[in-house]
Amino acid sequence: MTLASLFTLFFSGVLINNIILARFIGMCPFMGVSTKLSSAVGMAAAVVFVIFGASILSWVLYYNVLDPLGIGYMKLICFILLIASFVQFVEMFIKKKSPALYKALGIYLPLITTNCAVLFVALDNISQGYNFVETCVNSIAVPIGFMLVLVLFATIRERLDGSDVPKVFQGNPIAFVVAAILAIAFSAFAGIV
């Protein structure tokens, strides 16, 4: 494990293998919360915290408890419980510290529990056989990529609200067209690494 390989892992997680645009995982909050930039930033911050924390704890749980006891097959259930606990903590924290953000995020905040991106990163770290440092790098790179795309997309959608879009494309249809264009643009990073 070199610094170059860690940088490649980070760069790949953020841009090349972006969880939304390359793998199409986590589309529910991507489409649902991206109508306003403030909501997108709040959701992105919550997702970064949850993915990073849950992935690290999942790795520790798997390699220190499940694998030594020979019950690695229980990882899915254990990871889901861990993620649900983490999301509850984040939800209570946001509700107490920022009621406006809590109200703006609405139903999408508790849906982080069922956001497949969170579970995907935790399981991917195990299946790829990452050590602890690689897990930390991947667990921060993937949600940063999620945040980058979510904030970019929200900014574009806010601009589209003031644009003259044909009636048949207004709302979600133009959002899907923009998401496809973003995916094409991000695919250009694939040749770098």
PDB file of C-alpha atoms in Angstrom:
ATOM      1  CA  MET A   1       0.000   0.000   0.000  1.00  0.00           C
ATOM      2  CA  THR A   2       1.605   3.201  -1.204  1.00  0.00           C
ATOM      3  CA  LEU A   3       0.491   6.788  -1.124  1.00  0.00           C
ATOM      4  CA  ALA A   4      -0.024   6.612  -4.890  1.00  0.00           C
ATOM      5  CA  SER A   5      -2.357   3.617  -4.570  1.00  0.00           C
ATOM      6  CA  LEU A   6      -4.340   5.407  -1.856  1.00  0.00           C
ATOM      7  CA  PHE A   7      -4.623   8.494  -4.061  1.00  0.00           C
ATOM      8  CA  THR A   8      -5.771   6.309  -6.961  1.00  0.00           C
ATOM      9  CA  LEU A   9      -8.389   4.701  -4.707  1.00  0.00           C
ATOM     10  CA  PHE A  10      -9.585   8.142  -3.567  1.00  0.00           C
ATOM     11  CA  PHE A  11      -9.649   9.634  -7.066  1.00  0.00           C
ATOM     12  CA  SER A  12     -11.436   6.579  -8.397  1.00  0.00           C
ATOM     13  CA  GLY A  13     -14.077   6.680  -5.648  1.00  0.00           C
ATOM     14  CA  VAL A  14     -14.816  10.359  -6.173  1.00  0.00           C
ATOM     15  CA  LEU A  15     -14.767  10.708  -9.952  1.00  0.00           C
ATOM     16  CA  ILE A  16     -14.247   7.524 -11.950  1.00  0.00           C
ATOM     17  CA  ASN A  17     -16.435   5.016 -10.089  1.00  0.00           C
ATOM     18  CA  ASN A  18     -18.825   7.642  -8.791  1.00  0.00           C
ATOM     19  CA  ILE A  19     -21.514   5.812  -6.877  1.00  0.00           C
ATOM     20  CA  ILE A  20     -24.346   7.747  -8.531  1.00  0.00           C
ATOM     21  CA  LEU A  21     -23.143   8.320 -12.077  1.00  0.00           C
ATOM     22  CA  ALA A  22     -21.170   5.132 -12.727  1.00  0.00           C
ATOM     23  CA  ARG A  23     -22.976   2.610 -10.528  1.00  0.00           C
ATOM     24  CA  PHE A  24     -26.445   4.219 -10.262  1.00  0.00           C
ATOM     25  CA  ILE A  25     -26.598   3.538  -6.539  1.00  0.00           C
ATOM     26  CA  GLY A  26     -28.273   6.074  -4.252  1.00  0.00           C
ATOM     27  CA  MET A  27     -30.606   7.511  -6.874  1.00  0.00           C
ATOM     28  CA  CYS A  28     -33.516   8.118  -4.460  1.00  0.00           C
ATOM     29  CA  PRO A  29     -31.903  11.001  -2.544  1.00  0.00           C
ATOM     30  CA  PHE A  30     -30.142  12.114  -5.732  1.00  0.00           C
ATOM     31  CA  MET A  31     -33.451  12.786  -7.472  1.00  0.00           C
ATOM     32  CA  GLY A  32     -35.507  13.644  -4.397  1.00  0.00           C
ATOM     33  CA  VAL A  33     -33.347  16.116  -2.483  1.00  0.00           C
ATOM     34  CA  SER A  34     -31.616  17.819  -5.397  1.00  0.00           C
ATOM     35  CA  THR A  35     -34.340  20.381  -6.073  1.00  0.00           C
ATOM     36  CA  LYS A  36     -32.787  22.923  -3.671  1.00  0.00           C
ATOM     37  CA  LEU A  37     -29.104  23.469  -3.024  1.00  0.00           C
ATOM     38  CA  SER A  38     -29.534  23.920   0.737  1.00  0.00           C
ATOM     39  CA  SER A  39     -31.315  20.571   1.072  1.00  0.00           C
ATOM     40  CA  ALA A  40     -28.737  18.876  -1.129  1.00  0.00           C
ATOM     41  CA  VAL A  41     -25.825  20.178   0.959  1.00  0.00           C
ATOM     42  CA  GLY A  42     -27.484  19.065   4.203  1.00  0.00           C
ATOM     43  CA  MET A  43     -28.300  15.628   2.838  1.00  0.00           C
ATOM     44  CA  ALA A  44     -24.804  15.266   1.385  1.00  0.00           C
ATOM     45  CA  ALA A  45     -23.197  16.132   4.714  1.00  0.00           C
ATOM     46  CA  ALA A  46     -25.410  13.623   6.519  1.00  0.00           C
ATOM     47  CA  VAL A  47     -24.609  10.927   3.930  1.00  0.00           C
ATOM     48  CA  VAL A  48     -20.859  11.610   4.198  1.00  0.00           C
ATOM     49  CA  PHE A  49     -21.016  11.236   7.969  1.00  0.00           C
ATOM     50  CA  VAL A  50     -23.170   8.101   7.869  1.00  0.00           C
ATOM     51  CA  ILE A  51     -21.220   6.335   5.117  1.00  0.00           C
ATOM     52  CA  PHE A  52     -17.856   7.088   6.691  1.00  0.00           C
ATOM     53  CA  GLY A  53     -18.873   6.191  10.235  1.00  0.00           C
ATOM     54  CA  ALA A  54     -20.923   3.123   9.341  1.00  0.00           C
ATOM     55  CA  SER A  55     -18.254   1.787   6.974  1.00  0.00           C
ATOM     56  CA  ILE A  56     -15.481   2.117   9.531  1.00  0.00           C
ATOM     57  CA  LEU A  57     -17.560   0.518  12.270  1.00  0.00           C
ATOM     58  CA  SER A  58     -18.695  -2.213   9.874  1.00  0.00           C
ATOM     59  CA  TRP A  59     -15.091  -3.028   9.005  1.00  0.00           C
ATOM     60  CA  VAL A  60     -14.144  -3.156  12.691  1.00  0.00           C
ATOM     61  CA  LEU A  61     -17.184  -5.293  13.514  1.00  0.00           C
ATOM     62  CA  TYR A  62     -16.509  -7.714  10.673  1.00  0.00           C
ATOM     63  CA  TYR A  63     -12.785  -8.230  11.254  1.00  0.00           C
ATOM     64  CA  ASN A  64     -12.881  -8.176  15.066  1.00  0.00           C
ATOM     65  CA  VAL A  65     -16.127  -9.984  15.812  1.00  0.00           C
ATOM     66  CA  LEU A  66     -17.893 -11.662  12.897  1.00  0.00           C
ATOM     67  CA  ASP A  67     -14.909 -13.139  11.052  1.00  0.00           C
ATOM     68  CA  PRO A  68     -13.055 -14.460  14.155  1.00  0.00           C
ATOM     69  CA  LEU A  69     -16.261 -16.109  15.385  1.00  0.00           C
ATOM     70  CA  GLY A  70     -16.859 -17.661  11.979  1.00  0.00           C
ATOM     71  CA  ILE A  71     -20.165 -15.864  11.487  1.00  0.00           C
ATOM     72  CA  GLY A  72     -19.152 -13.648   8.575  1.00  0.00           C
ATOM     73  CA  TYR A  73     -22.392 -14.618   6.852  1.00  0.00           C
ATOM     74  CA  MET A  74     -24.196 -12.384   9.397  1.00  0.00           C
ATOM     75  CA  LYS A  75     -22.526  -9.242   8.023  1.00  0.00           C
ATOM     76  CA  LEU A  76     -25.554  -8.092   6.044  1.00  0.00           C
ATOM     77  CA  ILE A  77     -27.901  -8.120   9.037  1.00  0.00           C
ATOM     78  CA  CYS A  78     -25.282  -6.629  11.366  1.00  0.00           C
ATOM     79  CA  PHE A  79     -24.388  -3.872   8.910  1.00  0.00           C
ATOM     80  CA  ILE A  80     -28.053  -2.956   8.404  1.00  0.00           C
ATOM     81  CA  LEU A  81     -28.548  -2.651  12.169  1.00  0.00           C
ATOM     82  CA  LEU A  82     -25.387  -0.574  12.486  1.00  0.00           C
ATOM     83  CA  ILE A  83     -26.452   1.759   9.661  1.00  0.00           C
ATOM     84  CA  ALA A  84     -29.951   2.156  11.120  1.00  0.00           C
ATOM     85  CA  SER A  85     -28.440   3.113  14.481  1.00  0.00           C
ATOM     86  CA  PHE A  86     -26.126   5.619  12.847  1.00  0.00           C
ATOM     87  CA  VAL A  87     -28.947   7.245  10.894  1.00  0.00           C
ATOM     88  CA  GLN A  88     -31.044   7.557  14.041  1.00  0.00           C
ATOM     89  CA  PHE A  89     -28.150   9.350  15.713  1.00  0.00           C
ATOM     90  CA  VAL A  90     -27.722  11.740  12.754  1.00  0.00           C
ATOM     91  CA  GLU A  91     -31.465  12.379  12.598  1.00  0.00           C
ATOM     92  CA  MET A  92     -31.661  13.257  16.315  1.00  0.00           C
ATOM     93  CA  PHE A  93     -28.591  15.493  16.005  1.00  0.00           C
ATOM     94  CA  ILE A  94     -29.944  17.420  12.995  1.00  0.00           C
ATOM     95  CA  LYS A  95     -33.394  17.739  14.578  1.00  0.00           C
ATOM     96  CA  LYS A  96     -31.844  19.298  17.683  1.00  0.00           C
ATOM     97  CA  LYS A  97     -29.186  21.487  16.035  1.00  0.00           C
ATOM     98  CA  SER A  98     -30.947  22.567  12.814  1.00  0.00           C
ATOM     99  CA  PRO A  99     -34.732  22.177  12.802  1.00  0.00           C
ATOM    100  CA  ALA A 100     -34.979  24.041   9.476  1.00  0.00           C
ATOM    101  CA  LEU A 101     -32.646  21.569   7.782  1.00  0.00           C
ATOM    102  CA  TYR A 102     -34.470  18.688   9.459  1.00  0.00           C
ATOM    103  CA  LYS A 103     -37.759  19.945   8.013  1.00  0.00           C
ATOM    104  CA  ALA A 104     -36.205  20.599   4.576  1.00  0.00           C
ATOM    105  CA  LEU A 105     -34.804  17.068   4.362  1.00  0.00           C
ATOM    106  CA  GLY A 106     -38.168  15.621   5.338  1.00  0.00           C
ATOM    107  CA  ILE A 107     -38.625  11.947   4.603  1.00  0.00           C
ATOM    108  CA  TYR A 108     -35.251  11.664   2.889  1.00  0.00           C
ATOM    109  CA  LEU A 109     -33.301  11.813   6.141  1.00  0.00           C
ATOM    110  CA  PRO A 110     -34.701   8.583   7.600  1.00  0.00           C
ATOM    111  CA  LEU A 111     -34.421   7.068   4.127  1.00  0.00           C
ATOM    112  CA  ILE A 112     -30.625   7.183   4.480  1.00  0.00           C
ATOM    113  CA  THR A 113     -31.161   3.967   6.433  1.00  0.00           C
ATOM    114  CA  THR A 114     -32.400   2.283   3.280  1.00  0.00           C
ATOM    115  CA  ASN A 115     -30.044   4.148   0.950  1.00  0.00           C
ATOM    116  CA  CYS A 116     -28.265   1.363  -0.834  1.00  0.00           C
ATOM    117  CA  ALA A 117     -25.134   3.526  -1.143  1.00  0.00           C
ATOM    118  CA  VAL A 118     -24.466   3.285   2.584  1.00  0.00           C
ATOM    119  CA  LEU A 119     -24.757  -0.488   2.680  1.00  0.00           C
ATOM    120  CA  PHE A 120     -22.889  -0.839  -0.612  1.00  0.00           C
ATOM    121  CA  VAL A 121     -19.769   0.926   0.708  1.00  0.00           C
ATOM    122  CA  ALA A 122     -19.724  -1.117   3.909  1.00  0.00           C
ATOM    123  CA  LEU A 123     -20.062  -4.389   1.994  1.00  0.00           C
ATOM    124  CA  ASP A 124     -17.671  -3.300  -0.781  1.00  0.00           C
ATOM    125  CA  ASN A 125     -14.891  -2.585   1.708  1.00  0.00           C
ATOM    126  CA  ILE A 126     -15.159  -6.166   2.964  1.00  0.00           C
ATOM    127  CA  SER A 127     -15.548  -7.815  -0.441  1.00  0.00           C
ATOM    128  CA  GLN A 128     -12.574  -5.902  -1.891  1.00  0.00           C
ATOM    129  CA  GLY A 129     -10.443  -7.035   1.057  1.00  0.00           C
ATOM    130  CA  TYR A 130      -9.386  -3.504   1.964  1.00  0.00           C
ATOM    131  CA  ASN A 131      -7.239  -3.025   5.033  1.00  0.00           C
ATOM    132  CA  PHE A 132      -8.191  -0.383   7.582  1.00  0.00           C
ATOM    133  CA  VAL A 133      -6.438   2.526   5.838  1.00  0.00           C
ATOM    134  CA  GLU A 134      -7.884   1.604   2.445  1.00  0.00           C
ATOM    135  CA  THR A 135     -11.307   1.286   4.067  1.00  0.00           C
ATOM    136  CA  CYS A 136     -10.946   4.797   5.514  1.00  0.00           C
ATOM    137  CA  VAL A 137      -9.914   6.223   2.143  1.00  0.00           C
ATOM    138  CA  ASN A 138     -12.689   4.463   0.224  1.00  0.00           C
ATOM    139  CA  SER A 139     -15.249   5.312   2.916  1.00  0.00           C
ATOM    140  CA  ILE A 140     -14.522   9.026   2.556  1.00  0.00           C
ATOM    141  CA  ALA A 141     -13.978   9.062  -1.231  1.00  0.00           C
ATOM    142  CA  VAL A 142     -17.316   7.507  -2.150  1.00  0.00           C
ATOM    143  CA  PRO A 143     -19.489   9.905  -0.106  1.00  0.00           C
ATOM    144  CA  ILE A 144     -17.419  12.884  -1.274  1.00  0.00           C
ATOM    145  CA  GLY A 145     -18.189  11.775  -4.828  1.00  0.00           C
ATOM    146  CA  PHE A 146     -21.840  11.475  -3.815  1.00  0.00           C
ATOM    147  CA  MET A 147     -21.734  14.970  -2.322  1.00  0.00           C
ATOM    148  CA  LEU A 148     -19.986  16.448  -5.355  1.00  0.00           C
ATOM    149  CA  VAL A 149     -22.551  15.099  -7.783  1.00  0.00           C
ATOM    150  CA  LEU A 150     -25.520  15.917  -5.545  1.00  0.00           C
ATOM    151  CA  VAL A 151     -24.427  19.544  -5.082  1.00  0.00           C
ATOM    152  CA  LEU A 152     -23.601  19.935  -8.784  1.00  0.00           C
ATOM    153  CA  PHE A 153     -26.950  18.457  -9.751  1.00  0.00           C
ATOM    154  CA  ALA A 154     -28.870  20.633  -7.267  1.00  0.00           C
ATOM    155  CA  THR A 155     -27.150  23.744  -8.621  1.00  0.00           C
ATOM    156  CA  ILE A 156     -28.117  22.793 -12.164  1.00  0.00           C
ATOM    157  CA  ARG A 157     -31.704  21.991 -11.164  1.00  0.00           C
ATOM    158  CA  GLU A 158     -32.078  25.371  -9.442  1.00  0.00           C
ATOM    159  CA  ARG A 159     -30.920  27.055 -12.641  1.00  0.00           C
ATOM    160  CA  LEU A 160     -33.339  24.934 -14.664  1.00  0.00           C
ATOM    161  CA  ASP A 161     -36.257  26.179 -12.557  1.00  0.00           C
ATOM    162  CA  GLY A 162     -35.675  29.674 -13.950  1.00  0.00           C
ATOM    163  CA  SER A 163     -35.085  28.457 -17.504  1.00  0.00           C
ATOM    164  CA  ASP A 164     -37.500  28.105 -20.363  1.00  0.00           C
ATOM    165  CA  VAL A 165     -37.836  24.328 -20.535  1.00  0.00           C
ATOM    166  CA  PRO A 166     -40.423  22.778 -22.884  1.00  0.00           C
ATOM    167  CA  LYS A 167     -43.491  21.635 -20.977  1.00  0.00           C
ATOM    168  CA  VAL A 168     -42.966  17.927 -21.694  1.00  0.00           C
ATOM    169  CA  PHE A 169     -39.453  18.092 -20.200  1.00  0.00           C
ATOM    170  CA  GLN A 170     -40.285  20.085 -17.061  1.00  0.00           C
ATOM    171  CA  GLY A 171     -39.613  18.444 -13.711  1.00  0.00           C
ATOM    172  CA  ASN A 172     -38.105  14.962 -13.592  1.00  0.00           C
ATOM    173  CA  PRO A 173     -37.671  14.402 -17.355  1.00  0.00           C
ATOM    174  CA  ILE A 174     -35.161  17.242 -17.707  1.00  0.00           C
ATOM    175  CA  ALA A 175     -33.528  16.145 -14.457  1.00  0.00           C
ATOM    176  CA  PHE A 176     -32.898  12.685 -15.930  1.00  0.00           C
ATOM    177  CA  VAL A 177     -31.509  14.237 -19.119  1.00  0.00           C
ATOM    178  CA  VAL A 178     -29.125  16.380 -17.049  1.00  0.00           C
ATOM    179  CA  ALA A 179     -28.118  13.353 -14.943  1.00  0.00           C
ATOM    180  CA  ALA A 180     -27.318  11.439 -18.138  1.00  0.00           C
ATOM    181  CA  ILE A 181     -25.178  14.318 -19.406  1.00  0.00           C
ATOM    182  CA  LEU A 182     -23.365  14.452 -16.049  1.00  0.00           C
ATOM    183  CA  ALA A 183     -22.717  10.702 -16.249  1.00  0.00           C
ATOM    184  CA  ILE A 184     -21.261  11.116 -19.731  1.00  0.00           C
ATOM    185  CA  ALA A 185     -19.084  14.007 -18.550  1.00  0.00           C
ATOM    186  CA  PHE A 186     -17.787  12.038 -15.562  1.00  0.00           C
ATOM    187  CA  SER A 187     -17.023   9.028 -17.753  1.00  0.00           C
ATOM    188  CA  ALA A 188     -14.227  11.095 -19.301  1.00  0.00           C
ATOM    189  CA  PHE A 189     -12.248  10.672 -16.059  1.00  0.00           C
ATOM    190  CA  ALA A 190     -12.013   6.911 -16.645  1.00  0.00           C
ATOM    191  CA  GLY A 191      -8.944   7.209 -18.835  1.00  0.00           C
ATOM    192  CA  ILE A 192      -6.915   9.081 -16.219  1.00  0.00           C
ATOM    193  CA  VAL A 193      -6.250   6.138 -13.915  1.00  0.00           C
TER     194      VAL A 193
END
